[in-house]
C-alpha cells in the first residue's frame, strides 16, 4: 500500500460505526413516533469518541422485547430494542412526568 493511502479496513470499520449510529438513531426516533405517542424531544452531542443521543416520547411505557417463539400473529414491534441495546455502549431509560427519555451512548471508534 502506498504511503498516505487510506487503509480499506479502517474505512470499512468507520462505515460500520456510522451505520450503527444511524440505525440506532432511526430505530429510537421511529419507535417514539410509532409506539411512544409521538416524539417530544431529540438532541445529540458528539464527543471525541462517542455519540450521546437523547430521544423522548409521550409514553411512560418501557420499550419491549418480543420473543420470536411467542410472537402473536399480526404483532408489531419488539425487535428493535435488543438491537439498540446491542449496538450502544450504554442505554438508559428515564421516566418523565409526561413520557420517557431514552439516552444512548454509541462509540464512534471501531473496536480494536
PDB file of N, CA and C in Angstrom:
ATOM      1  N   UNK A   1       0.844  -1.173   0.000  1.00  0.00           N
ATOM      2  CA  UNK A   1       0.000   0.000   0.000  1.00  0.00           C
ATOM      3  C   UNK A   1       0.894   1.241   0.000  1.00  0.00           C
ATOM      4  N   UNK A   2       0.553   2.226  -0.797  1.00  0.00           N
ATOM      5  CA  UNK A   2       1.345   3.450  -0.907  1.00  0.00           C
ATOM      6  C   UNK A   2       1.224   4.264   0.369  1.00  0.00           C
ATOM      7  N   UNK A   3       2.297   4.974   0.677  1.00  0.00           N
ATOM      8  CA  UNK A   3       2.307   5.848   1.848  1.00  0.00           C
ATOM      9  C   UNK A   3       1.219   6.903   1.708  1.00  0.00           C
ATOM     10  N   UNK A   4       0.413   7.066   2.741  1.00  0.00           N
ATOM     11  CA  UNK A   4      -0.643   8.070   2.725  1.00  0.00           C
ATOM     12  C   UNK A   4      -1.957   7.582   2.148  1.00  0.00           C
ATOM     13  N   UNK A   5      -1.961   6.402   1.558  1.00  0.00           N
ATOM     14  CA  UNK A   5      -3.212   5.868   1.008  1.00  0.00           C
ATOM     15  C   UNK A   5      -4.103   5.403   2.154  1.00  0.00           C
ATOM     16  N   UNK A   6      -5.420   5.594   2.028  1.00  0.00           N
ATOM     17  CA  UNK A   6      -6.317   5.157   3.099  1.00  0.00           C
ATOM     18  C   UNK A   6      -6.312   3.637   3.245  1.00  0.00           C
ATOM     19  N   UNK A   7      -6.422   3.185   4.466  1.00  0.00           N
ATOM     20  CA  UNK A   7      -6.486   1.758   4.756  1.00  0.00           C
ATOM     21  C   UNK A   7      -7.930   1.294   4.551  1.00  0.00           C
ATOM     22  N   UNK A   8      -8.182   0.389   3.612  1.00  0.00           N
ATOM     23  CA  UNK A   8      -9.558  -0.064   3.357  1.00  0.00           C
ATOM     24  C   UNK A   8     -10.228  -0.654   4.597  1.00  0.00           C
ATOM     25  N   UNK A   9      -9.456  -1.322   5.447  1.00  0.00           N
ATOM     26  CA  UNK A   9     -10.041  -1.883   6.670  1.00  0.00           C
ATOM     27  C   UNK A   9     -10.517  -0.776   7.604  1.00  0.00           C
ATOM     28  N   UNK A  10      -9.753   0.315   7.710  1.00  0.00           N
ATOM     29  CA  UNK A  10     -10.178   1.450   8.537  1.00  0.00           C
ATOM     30  C   UNK A  10     -11.443   2.084   7.966  1.00  0.00           C
ATOM     31  N   UNK A  11     -11.494   2.219   6.649  1.00  0.00           N
ATOM     32  CA  UNK A  11     -12.677   2.798   6.012  1.00  0.00           C
ATOM     33  C   UNK A  11     -13.898   1.916   6.235  1.00  0.00           C
ATOM     34  N   UNK A  12     -13.726   0.601   6.137  1.00  0.00           N
ATOM     35  CA  UNK A  12     -14.832  -0.324   6.354  1.00  0.00           C
ATOM     36  C   UNK A  12     -15.308  -0.264   7.806  1.00  0.00           C
ATOM     37  N   UNK A  13     -14.378  -0.224   8.745  1.00  0.00           N
ATOM     38  CA  UNK A  13     -14.743  -0.133  10.161  1.00  0.00           C
ATOM     39  C   UNK A  13     -15.471   1.175  10.442  1.00  0.00           C
ATOM     40  N   UNK A  14     -14.994   2.265   9.857  1.00  0.00           N
ATOM     41  CA  UNK A  14     -15.652   3.557  10.026  1.00  0.00           C
ATOM     42  C   UNK A  14     -17.059   3.559   9.456  1.00  0.00           C
ATOM     43  N   UNK A  15     -17.236   2.910   8.319  1.00  0.00           N
ATOM     44  CA  UNK A  15     -18.564   2.814   7.710  1.00  0.00           C
ATOM     45  C   UNK A  15     -19.514   2.010   8.595  1.00  0.00           C
ATOM     46  N   UNK A  16     -19.009   0.948   9.235  1.00  0.00           N
ATOM     47  CA  UNK A  16     -19.849   0.151  10.149  1.00  0.00           C
ATOM     48  C   UNK A  16     -20.253   0.973  11.367  1.00  0.00           C
ATOM     49  N   UNK A  17     -19.322   1.745  11.918  1.00  0.00           N
ATOM     50  CA  UNK A  17     -19.632   2.589  13.078  1.00  0.00           C
ATOM     51  C   UNK A  17     -20.714   3.598  12.711  1.00  0.00           C
ATOM     52  N   UNK A  18     -20.572   4.238  11.560  1.00  0.00           N
ATOM     53  CA  UNK A  18     -21.570   5.201  11.103  1.00  0.00           C
ATOM     54  C   UNK A  18     -22.924   4.524  10.884  1.00  0.00           C
ATOM     55  N   UNK A  19     -22.918   3.358  10.260  1.00  0.00           N
ATOM     56  CA  UNK A  19     -24.167   2.630  10.022  1.00  0.00           C
ATOM     57  C   UNK A  19     -24.847   2.267  11.348  1.00  0.00           C
ATOM     58  N   UNK A  20     -24.070   1.850  12.340  1.00  0.00           N
ATOM     59  CA  UNK A  20     -24.628   1.519  13.656  1.00  0.00           C
ATOM     60  C   UNK A  20     -25.268   2.742  14.295  1.00  0.00           C
ATOM     61  N   UNK A  21     -24.587   3.878  14.238  1.00  0.00           N
ATOM     62  CA  UNK A  21     -25.118   5.112  14.836  1.00  0.00           C
ATOM     63  C   UNK A  21     -26.404   5.536  14.140  1.00  0.00           C
ATOM     64  N   UNK A  22     -26.435   5.445  12.828  1.00  0.00           N
ATOM     65  CA  UNK A  22     -27.645   5.807  12.084  1.00  0.00           C
ATOM     66  C   UNK A  22     -28.788   4.840  12.364  1.00  0.00           C
ATOM     67  N   UNK A  23     -28.482   3.563  12.470  1.00  0.00           N
ATOM     68  CA  UNK A  23     -29.517   2.568  12.755  1.00  0.00           C
ATOM     69  C   UNK A  23     -30.138   2.784  14.132  1.00  0.00           C
ATOM     70  N   UNK A  24     -29.315   3.023  15.148  1.00  0.00           N
ATOM     71  CA  UNK A  24     -29.832   3.264  16.494  1.00  0.00           C
ATOM     72  C   UNK A  24     -30.681   4.532  16.512  1.00  0.00           C
ATOM     73  N   UNK A  25     -30.201   5.589  15.876  1.00  0.00           N
ATOM     74  CA  UNK A  25     -30.954   6.845  15.823  1.00  0.00           C
ATOM     75  C   UNK A  25     -32.304   6.637  15.140  1.00  0.00           C
ATOM     76  N   UNK A  26     -32.296   5.991  13.998  1.00  0.00           N
ATOM     77  CA  UNK A  26     -33.530   5.737  13.259  1.00  0.00           C
ATOM     78  C   UNK A  26     -34.495   4.878  14.077  1.00  0.00           C
ATOM     79  N   UNK A  27     -33.982   3.856  14.709  1.00  0.00           N
ATOM     80  CA  UNK A  27     -34.833   2.957  15.495  1.00  0.00           C
ATOM     81  C   UNK A  27     -35.505   3.703  16.651  1.00  0.00           C
ATOM     82  N   UNK A  28     -34.742   4.512  17.384  1.00  0.00           N
ATOM     83  CA  UNK A  28     -35.310   5.226  18.528  1.00  0.00           C
ATOM     84  C   UNK A  28     -36.337   6.276  18.101  1.00  0.00           C
ATOM     85  N   UNK A  29     -36.043   7.027  17.052  1.00  0.00           N
ATOM     86  CA  UNK A  29     -36.983   8.045  16.584  1.00  0.00           C
ATOM     87  C   UNK A  29     -38.244   7.393  16.021  1.00  0.00           C
ATOM     88  N   UNK A  30     -38.075   6.355  15.226  1.00  0.00           N
ATOM     89  CA  UNK A  30     -39.230   5.648  14.670  1.00  0.00           C
ATOM     90  C   UNK A  30     -40.102   5.065  15.780  1.00  0.00           C
ATOM     91  N   UNK A  31     -39.476   4.467  16.788  1.00  0.00           N
ATOM     92  CA  UNK A  31     -40.247   3.885  17.889  1.00  0.00           C
ATOM     93  C   UNK A  31     -40.974   4.951  18.695  1.00  0.00           C
ATOM     94  N   UNK A  32     -40.352   6.111  18.868  1.00  0.00           N
ATOM     95  CA  UNK A  32     -41.021   7.199  19.585  1.00  0.00           C
ATOM     96  C   UNK A  32     -42.293   7.614  18.847  1.00  0.00           C
ATOM     97  N   UNK A  33     -42.213   7.677  17.540  1.00  0.00           N
ATOM     98  CA  UNK A  33     -43.368   8.059  16.735  1.00  0.00           C
ATOM     99  C   UNK A  33     -44.399   6.935  16.682  1.00  0.00           C
ATOM    100  N   UNK A  34     -43.934   5.726  16.472  1.00  0.00           N
ATOM    101  CA  UNK A  34     -44.830   4.591  16.232  1.00  0.00           C
ATOM    102  C   UNK A  34     -45.441   4.005  17.509  1.00  0.00           C
ATOM    103  N   UNK A  35     -44.630   3.907  18.566  1.00  0.00           N
ATOM    104  CA  UNK A  35     -45.083   3.227  19.781  1.00  0.00           C
ATOM    105  C   UNK A  35     -45.135   4.148  21.005  1.00  0.00           C
ATOM    106  N   UNK A  36     -44.554   5.333  20.915  1.00  0.00           N
ATOM    107  CA  UNK A  36     -44.408   6.190  22.093  1.00  0.00           C
ATOM    108  C   UNK A  36     -45.313   7.403  22.117  1.00  0.00           C
ATOM    109  N   UNK A  37     -46.369   7.387  21.344  1.00  0.00           N
ATOM    110  CA  UNK A  37     -47.321   8.506  21.310  1.00  0.00           C
ATOM    111  C   UNK A  37     -46.701   9.806  20.824  1.00  0.00           C
ATOM    112  N   UNK A  38     -45.630   9.715  20.068  1.00  0.00           N
ATOM    113  CA  UNK A  38     -45.039  10.893  19.435  1.00  0.00           C
ATOM    114  C   UNK A  38     -43.700  11.307  20.004  1.00  0.00           C
ATOM    115  N   UNK A  39     -42.853  11.780  19.135  1.00  0.00           N
ATOM    116  CA  UNK A  39     -41.541  12.303  19.507  1.00  0.00           C
ATOM    117  C   UNK A  39     -41.725  13.654  20.194  1.00  0.00           C
ATOM    118  N   UNK A  40     -41.181  13.810  21.400  1.00  0.00           N
ATOM    119  CA  UNK A  40     -41.322  15.079  22.119  1.00  0.00           C
ATOM    120  C   UNK A  40     -40.013  15.835  22.252  1.00  0.00           C
ATOM    121  N   UNK A  41     -38.893  15.149  22.093  1.00  0.00           N
ATOM    122  CA  UNK A  41     -37.589  15.826  22.155  1.00  0.00           C
ATOM    123  C   UNK A  41     -36.540  14.943  21.496  1.00  0.00           C
ATOM    124  N   UNK A  42     -35.527  15.605  20.940  1.00  0.00           N
ATOM    125  CA  UNK A  42     -34.407  14.911  20.303  1.00  0.00           C
ATOM    126  C   UNK A  42     -33.199  15.815  20.418  1.00  0.00           C
ATOM    127  N   UNK A  43     -32.120  15.278  20.946  1.00  0.00           N
ATOM    128  CA  UNK A  43     -30.863  16.022  20.907  1.00  0.00           C
ATOM    129  C   UNK A  43     -29.699  15.046  20.929  1.00  0.00           C
ATOM    130  N   UNK A  44     -28.552  15.551  20.504  1.00  0.00           N
ATOM    131  CA  UNK A  44     -27.357  14.717  20.487  1.00  0.00           C
ATOM    132  C   UNK A  44     -26.125  15.564  20.692  1.00  0.00           C
ATOM    133  N   UNK A  45     -25.089  14.909  21.184  1.00  0.00           N
ATOM    134  CA  UNK A  45     -23.779  15.517  21.342  1.00  0.00           C
ATOM    135  C   UNK A  45     -22.765  14.552  20.786  1.00  0.00           C
ATOM    136  N   UNK A  46     -21.750  15.097  20.177  1.00  0.00           N
ATOM    137  CA  UNK A  46     -20.641  14.282  19.706  1.00  0.00           C
ATOM    138  C   UNK A  46     -19.429  14.647  20.540  1.00  0.00           C
ATOM    139  N   UNK A  47     -18.820  13.631  21.162  1.00  0.00           N
ATOM    140  CA  UNK A  47     -17.590  13.822  21.920  1.00  0.00           C
ATOM    141  C   UNK A  47     -16.438  13.346  21.044  1.00  0.00           C
ATOM    142  N   UNK A  48     -15.262  13.261  21.615  1.00  0.00           N
ATOM    143  CA  UNK A  48     -14.113  12.791  20.842  1.00  0.00           C
ATOM    144  C   UNK A  48     -14.304  11.386  20.283  1.00  0.00           C
ATOM    145  N   UNK A  49     -14.993  10.535  21.044  1.00  0.00           N
ATOM    146  CA  UNK A  49     -15.096   9.139  20.630  1.00  0.00           C
ATOM    147  C   UNK A  49     -16.500   8.546  20.718  1.00  0.00           C
ATOM    148  N   UNK A  50     -17.513   9.391  20.953  1.00  0.00           N
ATOM    149  CA  UNK A  50     -18.857   8.834  21.121  1.00  0.00           C
ATOM    150  C   UNK A  50     -19.938   9.816  20.686  1.00  0.00           C
ATOM    151  N   UNK A  51     -21.105   9.245  20.436  1.00  0.00           N
ATOM    152  CA  UNK A  51     -22.317   9.998  20.164  1.00  0.00           C
ATOM    153  C   UNK A  51     -23.239   9.765  21.351  1.00  0.00           C
ATOM    154  N   UNK A  52     -23.716  10.848  21.962  1.00  0.00           N
ATOM    155  CA  UNK A  52     -24.702  10.761  23.035  1.00  0.00           C
ATOM    156  C   UNK A  52     -26.013  11.241  22.440  1.00  0.00           C
ATOM    157  N   UNK A  53     -27.013  10.377  22.489  1.00  0.00           N
ATOM    158  CA  UNK A  53     -28.281  10.633  21.835  1.00  0.00           C
ATOM    159  C   UNK A  53     -29.407  10.541  22.856  1.00  0.00           C
ATOM    160  N   UNK A  54     -30.260  11.560  22.895  1.00  0.00           N
ATOM    161  CA  UNK A  54     -31.456  11.567  23.743  1.00  0.00           C
ATOM    162  C   UNK A  54     -32.681  11.637  22.848  1.00  0.00           C
ATOM    163  N   UNK A  55     -33.602  10.709  23.054  1.00  0.00           N
ATOM    164  CA  UNK A  55     -34.864  10.685  22.317  1.00  0.00           C
ATOM    165  C   UNK A  55     -35.975  10.555  23.358  1.00  0.00           C
ATOM    166  N   UNK A  56     -36.912  11.496  23.338  1.00  0.00           N
ATOM    167  CA  UNK A  56     -38.021  11.459  24.295  1.00  0.00           C
ATOM    168  C   UNK A  56     -39.328  11.302  23.546  1.00  0.00           C
ATOM    169  N   UNK A  57     -40.270  10.618  24.216  1.00  0.00           N
ATOM    170  CA  UNK A  57     -41.599  10.464  23.645  1.00  0.00           C
ATOM    171  C   UNK A  57     -42.649  10.668  24.726  1.00  0.00           C
ATOM    172  N   UNK A  58     -43.906  10.593  24.345  1.00  0.00           N
ATOM    173  CA  UNK A  58     -45.010  10.919  25.251  1.00  0.00           C
ATOM    174  C   UNK A  58     -45.565   9.712  26.003  1.00  0.00           C
ATOM    175  N   UNK A  59     -44.911   8.564  25.922  1.00  0.00           N
ATOM    176  CA  UNK A  59     -45.381   7.365  26.619  1.00  0.00           C
ATOM    177  C   UNK A  59     -44.467   7.042  27.796  1.00  0.00           C
ATOM    178  N   UNK A  60     -45.064   6.632  28.907  1.00  0.00           N
ATOM    179  CA  UNK A  60     -44.269   6.207  30.059  1.00  0.00           C
ATOM    180  C   UNK A  60     -43.970   4.713  30.014  1.00  0.00           C
ATOM    181  N   UNK A  61     -44.469   4.004  29.003  1.00  0.00           N
ATOM    182  CA  UNK A  61     -44.221   2.569  28.879  1.00  0.00           C
ATOM    183  C   UNK A  61     -42.789   2.310  28.439  1.00  0.00           C
ATOM    184  N   UNK A  62     -42.141   1.351  29.085  1.00  0.00           N
ATOM    185  CA  UNK A  62     -40.773   0.973  28.724  1.00  0.00           C
ATOM    186  C   UNK A  62     -40.758   0.243  27.393  1.00  0.00           C
ATOM    187  N   UNK A  63     -39.638   0.312  26.692  1.00  0.00           N
ATOM    188  CA  UNK A  63     -39.507  -0.454  25.446  1.00  0.00           C
ATOM    189  C   UNK A  63     -39.684  -1.946  25.733  1.00  0.00           C
ATOM    190  N   UNK A  64     -40.185  -2.667  24.746  1.00  0.00           N
ATOM    191  CA  UNK A  64     -40.421  -4.098  24.927  1.00  0.00           C
ATOM    192  C   UNK A  64     -39.592  -4.909  23.950  1.00  0.00           C
ATOM    193  N   UNK A  65     -39.363  -6.142  24.343  1.00  0.00           N
ATOM    194  CA  UNK A  65     -38.678  -7.109  23.506  1.00  0.00           C
ATOM    195  C   UNK A  65     -39.642  -8.239  23.219  1.00  0.00           C
ATOM    196  N   UNK A  66     -39.666  -8.703  21.999  1.00  0.00           N
ATOM    197  CA  UNK A  66     -40.550  -9.793  21.620  1.00  0.00           C
ATOM    198  C   UNK A  66     -39.735 -11.058  21.412  1.00  0.00           C
ATOM    199  N   UNK A  67     -40.147 -12.114  22.087  1.00  0.00           N
ATOM    200  CA  UNK A  67     -39.548 -13.428  21.867  1.00  0.00           C
ATOM    201  C   UNK A  67     -40.194 -14.000  20.598  1.00  0.00           C
ATOM    202  N   UNK A  68     -39.407 -14.268  19.573  1.00  0.00           N
ATOM    203  CA  UNK A  68     -39.987 -14.755  18.314  1.00  0.00           C
ATOM    204  C   UNK A  68     -40.812 -16.028  18.483  1.00  0.00           C
ATOM    205  N   UNK A  69     -40.489 -16.835  19.492  1.00  0.00           N
ATOM    206  CA  UNK A  69     -41.221 -18.098  19.691  1.00  0.00           C
ATOM    207  C   UNK A  69     -42.629 -17.867  20.226  1.00  0.00           C
ATOM    208  N   UNK A  70     -42.849 -16.734  20.914  1.00  0.00           N
ATOM    209  CA  UNK A  70     -44.177 -16.489  21.478  1.00  0.00           C
ATOM    210  C   UNK A  70     -44.895 -15.325  20.791  1.00  0.00           C
ATOM    211  N   UNK A  71     -44.402 -14.966  19.645  1.00  0.00           N
ATOM    212  CA  UNK A  71     -44.973 -13.846  18.897  1.00  0.00           C
ATOM    213  C   UNK A  71     -46.388 -14.174  18.430  1.00  0.00           C
ATOM    214  N   UNK A  72     -47.299 -13.256  18.672  1.00  0.00           N
ATOM    215  CA  UNK A  72     -48.680 -13.419  18.237  1.00  0.00           C
ATOM    216  C   UNK A  72     -48.805 -13.028  16.773  1.00  0.00           C
ATOM    217  N   UNK A  73     -49.737 -13.660  16.083  1.00  0.00           N
ATOM    218  CA  UNK A  73     -49.952 -13.331  14.673  1.00  0.00           C
ATOM    219  C   UNK A  73     -50.362 -11.865  14.558  1.00  0.00           C
ATOM    220  N   UNK A  74     -49.705 -11.135  13.691  1.00  0.00           N
ATOM    221  CA  UNK A  74     -50.014  -9.731  13.484  1.00  0.00           C
ATOM    222  C   UNK A  74     -49.376  -8.789  14.493  1.00  0.00           C
ATOM    223  N   UNK A  75     -48.618  -9.325  15.446  1.00  0.00           N
ATOM    224  CA  UNK A  75     -47.975  -8.472  16.450  1.00  0.00           C
ATOM    225  C   UNK A  75     -46.904  -7.611  15.790  1.00  0.00           C
ATOM    226  N   UNK A  76     -46.869  -6.348  16.178  1.00  0.00           N
ATOM    227  CA  UNK A  76     -45.938  -5.395  15.586  1.00  0.00           C
ATOM    228  C   UNK A  76     -44.876  -5.024  16.614  1.00  0.00           C
ATOM    229  N   UNK A  77     -43.636  -4.942  16.173  1.00  0.00           N
ATOM    230  CA  UNK A  77     -42.566  -4.434  17.007  1.00  0.00           C
ATOM    231  C   UNK A  77     -41.942  -5.473  17.916  1.00  0.00           C
ATOM    232  N   UNK A  78     -40.983  -4.976  18.728  1.00  0.00           N
ATOM    233  CA  UNK A  78     -40.339  -5.819  19.713  1.00  0.00           C
ATOM    234  C   UNK A  78     -38.958  -6.302  19.350  1.00  0.00           C
ATOM    235  N   UNK A  79     -38.486  -6.007  18.153  1.00  0.00           N
ATOM    236  CA  UNK A  79     -37.170  -6.491  17.740  1.00  0.00           C
ATOM    237  C   UNK A  79     -36.102  -5.395  17.749  1.00  0.00           C
ATOM    238  N   UNK A  80     -36.510  -4.148  17.727  1.00  0.00           N
ATOM    239  CA  UNK A  80     -35.549  -3.050  17.669  1.00  0.00           C
ATOM    240  C   UNK A  80     -34.827  -2.783  18.969  1.00  0.00           C
ATOM    241  N   UNK A  81     -35.519  -2.952  20.100  1.00  0.00           N
ATOM    242  CA  UNK A  81     -34.898  -2.644  21.384  1.00  0.00           C
ATOM    243  C   UNK A  81     -33.653  -3.493  21.653  1.00  0.00           C
ATOM    244  N   UNK A  82     -33.685  -4.804  21.427  1.00  0.00           N
ATOM    245  CA  UNK A  82     -32.452  -5.575  21.617  1.00  0.00           C
ATOM    246  C   UNK A  82     -31.326  -5.110  20.696  1.00  0.00           C
ATOM    247  N   UNK A  83     -31.685  -4.683  19.504  1.00  0.00           N
ATOM    248  CA  UNK A  83     -30.700  -4.161  18.564  1.00  0.00           C
ATOM    249  C   UNK A  83     -30.056  -2.887  19.102  1.00  0.00           C
ATOM    250  N   UNK A  84     -30.880  -1.969  19.618  1.00  0.00           N
ATOM    251  CA  UNK A  84     -30.366  -0.729  20.214  1.00  0.00           C
ATOM    252  C   UNK A  84     -29.430  -1.066  21.371  1.00  0.00           C
ATOM    253  N   UNK A  85     -29.857  -1.967  22.240  1.00  0.00           N
ATOM    254  CA  UNK A  85     -29.048  -2.327  23.411  1.00  0.00           C
ATOM    255  C   UNK A  85     -27.731  -2.988  23.013  1.00  0.00           C
ATOM    256  N   UNK A  86     -27.746  -3.725  21.931  1.00  0.00           N
ATOM    257  CA  UNK A  86     -26.521  -4.389  21.485  1.00  0.00           C
ATOM    258  C   UNK A  86     -25.530  -3.411  20.852  1.00  0.00           C
ATOM    259  N   UNK A  87     -26.036  -2.447  20.104  1.00  0.00           N
ATOM    260  CA  UNK A  87     -25.152  -1.536  19.379  1.00  0.00           C
ATOM    261  C   UNK A  87     -24.653  -0.368  20.232  1.00  0.00           C
ATOM    262  N   UNK A  88     -25.376  -0.043  21.293  1.00  0.00           N
ATOM    263  CA  UNK A  88     -24.980   1.083  22.143  1.00  0.00           C
ATOM    264  C   UNK A  88     -24.051   0.599  23.257  1.00  0.00           C
ATOM    265  N   UNK A  89     -23.140   1.471  23.641  1.00  0.00           N
ATOM    266  CA  UNK A  89     -22.232   1.162  24.748  1.00  0.00           C
ATOM    267  C   UNK A  89     -22.936   1.318  26.087  1.00  0.00           C
ATOM    268  N   UNK A  90     -23.929   2.215  26.144  1.00  0.00           N
ATOM    269  CA  UNK A  90     -24.713   2.457  27.357  1.00  0.00           C
ATOM    270  C   UNK A  90     -26.121   2.860  26.933  1.00  0.00           C
ATOM    271  N   UNK A  91     -27.119   2.371  27.674  1.00  0.00           N
ATOM    272  CA  UNK A  91     -28.516   2.708  27.414  1.00  0.00           C
ATOM    273  C   UNK A  91     -29.192   3.012  28.737  1.00  0.00           C
ATOM    274  N   UNK A  92     -29.965   4.090  28.786  1.00  0.00           N
ATOM    275  CA  UNK A  92     -30.729   4.432  29.983  1.00  0.00           C
ATOM    276  C   UNK A  92     -32.120   4.896  29.572  1.00  0.00           C
ATOM    277  N   UNK A  93     -33.119   4.471  30.350  1.00  0.00           N
ATOM    278  CA  UNK A  93     -34.498   4.912  30.151  1.00  0.00           C
ATOM    279  C   UNK A  93     -34.889   5.694  31.394  1.00  0.00           C
ATOM    280  N   UNK A  94     -35.278   6.943  31.203  1.00  0.00           N
ATOM    281  CA  UNK A  94     -35.682   7.809  32.309  1.00  0.00           C
ATOM    282  C   UNK A  94     -37.154   8.145  32.145  1.00  0.00           C
ATOM    283  N   UNK A  95     -37.944   7.811  33.174  1.00  0.00           N
ATOM    284  CA  UNK A  95     -39.367   8.150  33.136  1.00  0.00           C
ATOM    285  C   UNK A  95     -39.506   9.623  33.491  1.00  0.00           C
ATOM    286  N   UNK A  96     -40.276  10.336  32.688  1.00  0.00           N
ATOM    287  CA  UNK A  96     -40.528  11.760  32.869  1.00  0.00           C
ATOM    288  C   UNK A  96     -41.996  11.963  33.237  1.00  0.00           C
ATOM    289  N   UNK A  97     -42.365  13.113  33.766  1.00  0.00           N
ATOM    290  CA  UNK A  97     -43.769  13.350  34.105  1.00  0.00           C
ATOM    291  C   UNK A  97     -44.711  13.199  32.907  1.00  0.00           C
ATOM    292  N   UNK A  98     -44.199  13.484  31.705  1.00  0.00           N
ATOM    293  CA  UNK A  98     -45.053  13.430  30.511  1.00  0.00           C
ATOM    294  C   UNK A  98     -44.577  12.408  29.481  1.00  0.00           C
ATOM    295  N   UNK A  99     -43.824  11.405  29.911  1.00  0.00           N
ATOM    296  CA  UNK A  99     -43.343  10.380  28.986  1.00  0.00           C
ATOM    297  C   UNK A  99     -42.067   9.736  29.473  1.00  0.00           C
ATOM    298  N   UNK A 100     -41.140   9.527  28.558  1.00  0.00           N
ATOM    299  CA  UNK A 100     -39.846   8.951  28.912  1.00  0.00           C
ATOM    300  C   UNK A 100     -38.777   9.485  27.969  1.00  0.00           C
ATOM    301  N   UNK A 101     -37.541   9.374  28.414  1.00  0.00           N
ATOM    302  CA  UNK A 101     -36.393   9.734  27.582  1.00  0.00           C
ATOM    303  C   UNK A 101     -35.452   8.546  27.539  1.00  0.00           C
ATOM    304  N   UNK A 102     -35.010   8.216  26.355  1.00  0.00           N
ATOM    305  CA  UNK A 102     -34.013   7.163  26.183  1.00  0.00           C
ATOM    306  C   UNK A 102     -32.709   7.837  25.800  1.00  0.00           C
ATOM    307  N   UNK A 103     -31.669   7.526  26.562  1.00  0.00           N
ATOM    308  CA  UNK A 103     -30.341   8.066  26.314  1.00  0.00           C
ATOM    309  C   UNK A 103     -29.422   6.911  25.952  1.00  0.00           C
ATOM    310  N   UNK A 104     -28.711   7.061  24.848  1.00  0.00           N
ATOM    311  CA  UNK A 104     -27.760   6.033  24.438  1.00  0.00           C
ATOM    312  C   UNK A 104     -26.397   6.678  24.184  1.00  0.00           C
ATOM    313  N   UNK A 105     -25.377   5.898  24.437  1.00  0.00           N
ATOM    314  CA  UNK A 105     -24.009   6.276  24.142  1.00  0.00           C
ATOM    315  C   UNK A 105     -23.507   5.296  23.100  1.00  0.00           C
ATOM    316  N   UNK A 106     -23.141   5.819  21.948  1.00  0.00           N
ATOM    317  CA  UNK A 106     -22.697   4.989  20.843  1.00  0.00           C
ATOM    318  C   UNK A 106     -21.238   5.313  20.555  1.00  0.00           C
ATOM    319  N   UNK A 107     -20.408   4.304  20.591  1.00  0.00           N
ATOM    320  CA  UNK A 107     -18.991   4.503  20.308  1.00  0.00           C
ATOM    321  C   UNK A 107     -18.803   4.898  18.849  1.00  0.00           C
ATOM    322  N   UNK A 108     -17.956   5.882  18.622  1.00  0.00           N
ATOM    323  CA  UNK A 108     -17.641   6.306  17.250  1.00  0.00           C
ATOM    324  C   UNK A 108     -16.271   5.825  16.802  1.00  0.00           C
ATOM    325  N   UNK A 109     -15.661   5.000  17.628  1.00  0.00           N
ATOM    326  CA  UNK A 109     -14.366   4.428  17.261  1.00  0.00           C
ATOM    327  C   UNK A 109     -14.551   2.944  17.030  1.00  0.00           C
ATOM    328  N   UNK A 110     -14.004   2.425  15.940  1.00  0.00           N
ATOM    329  CA  UNK A 110     -14.148   0.997  15.661  1.00  0.00           C
ATOM    330  C   UNK A 110     -13.493   0.173  16.761  1.00  0.00           C
ATOM    331  N   UNK A 111     -14.048  -1.015  17.044  1.00  0.00           N
ATOM    332  CA  UNK A 111     -13.418  -1.881  18.042  1.00  0.00           C
ATOM    333  C   UNK A 111     -12.023  -2.287  17.590  1.00  0.00           C
ATOM    334  N   UNK A 112     -11.150  -2.449  18.551  1.00  0.00           N
ATOM    335  CA  UNK A 112      -9.753  -2.815  18.234  1.00  0.00           C
ATOM    336  C   UNK A 112      -9.637  -4.251  17.810  1.00  0.00           C
TER     337      UNK A 112
END
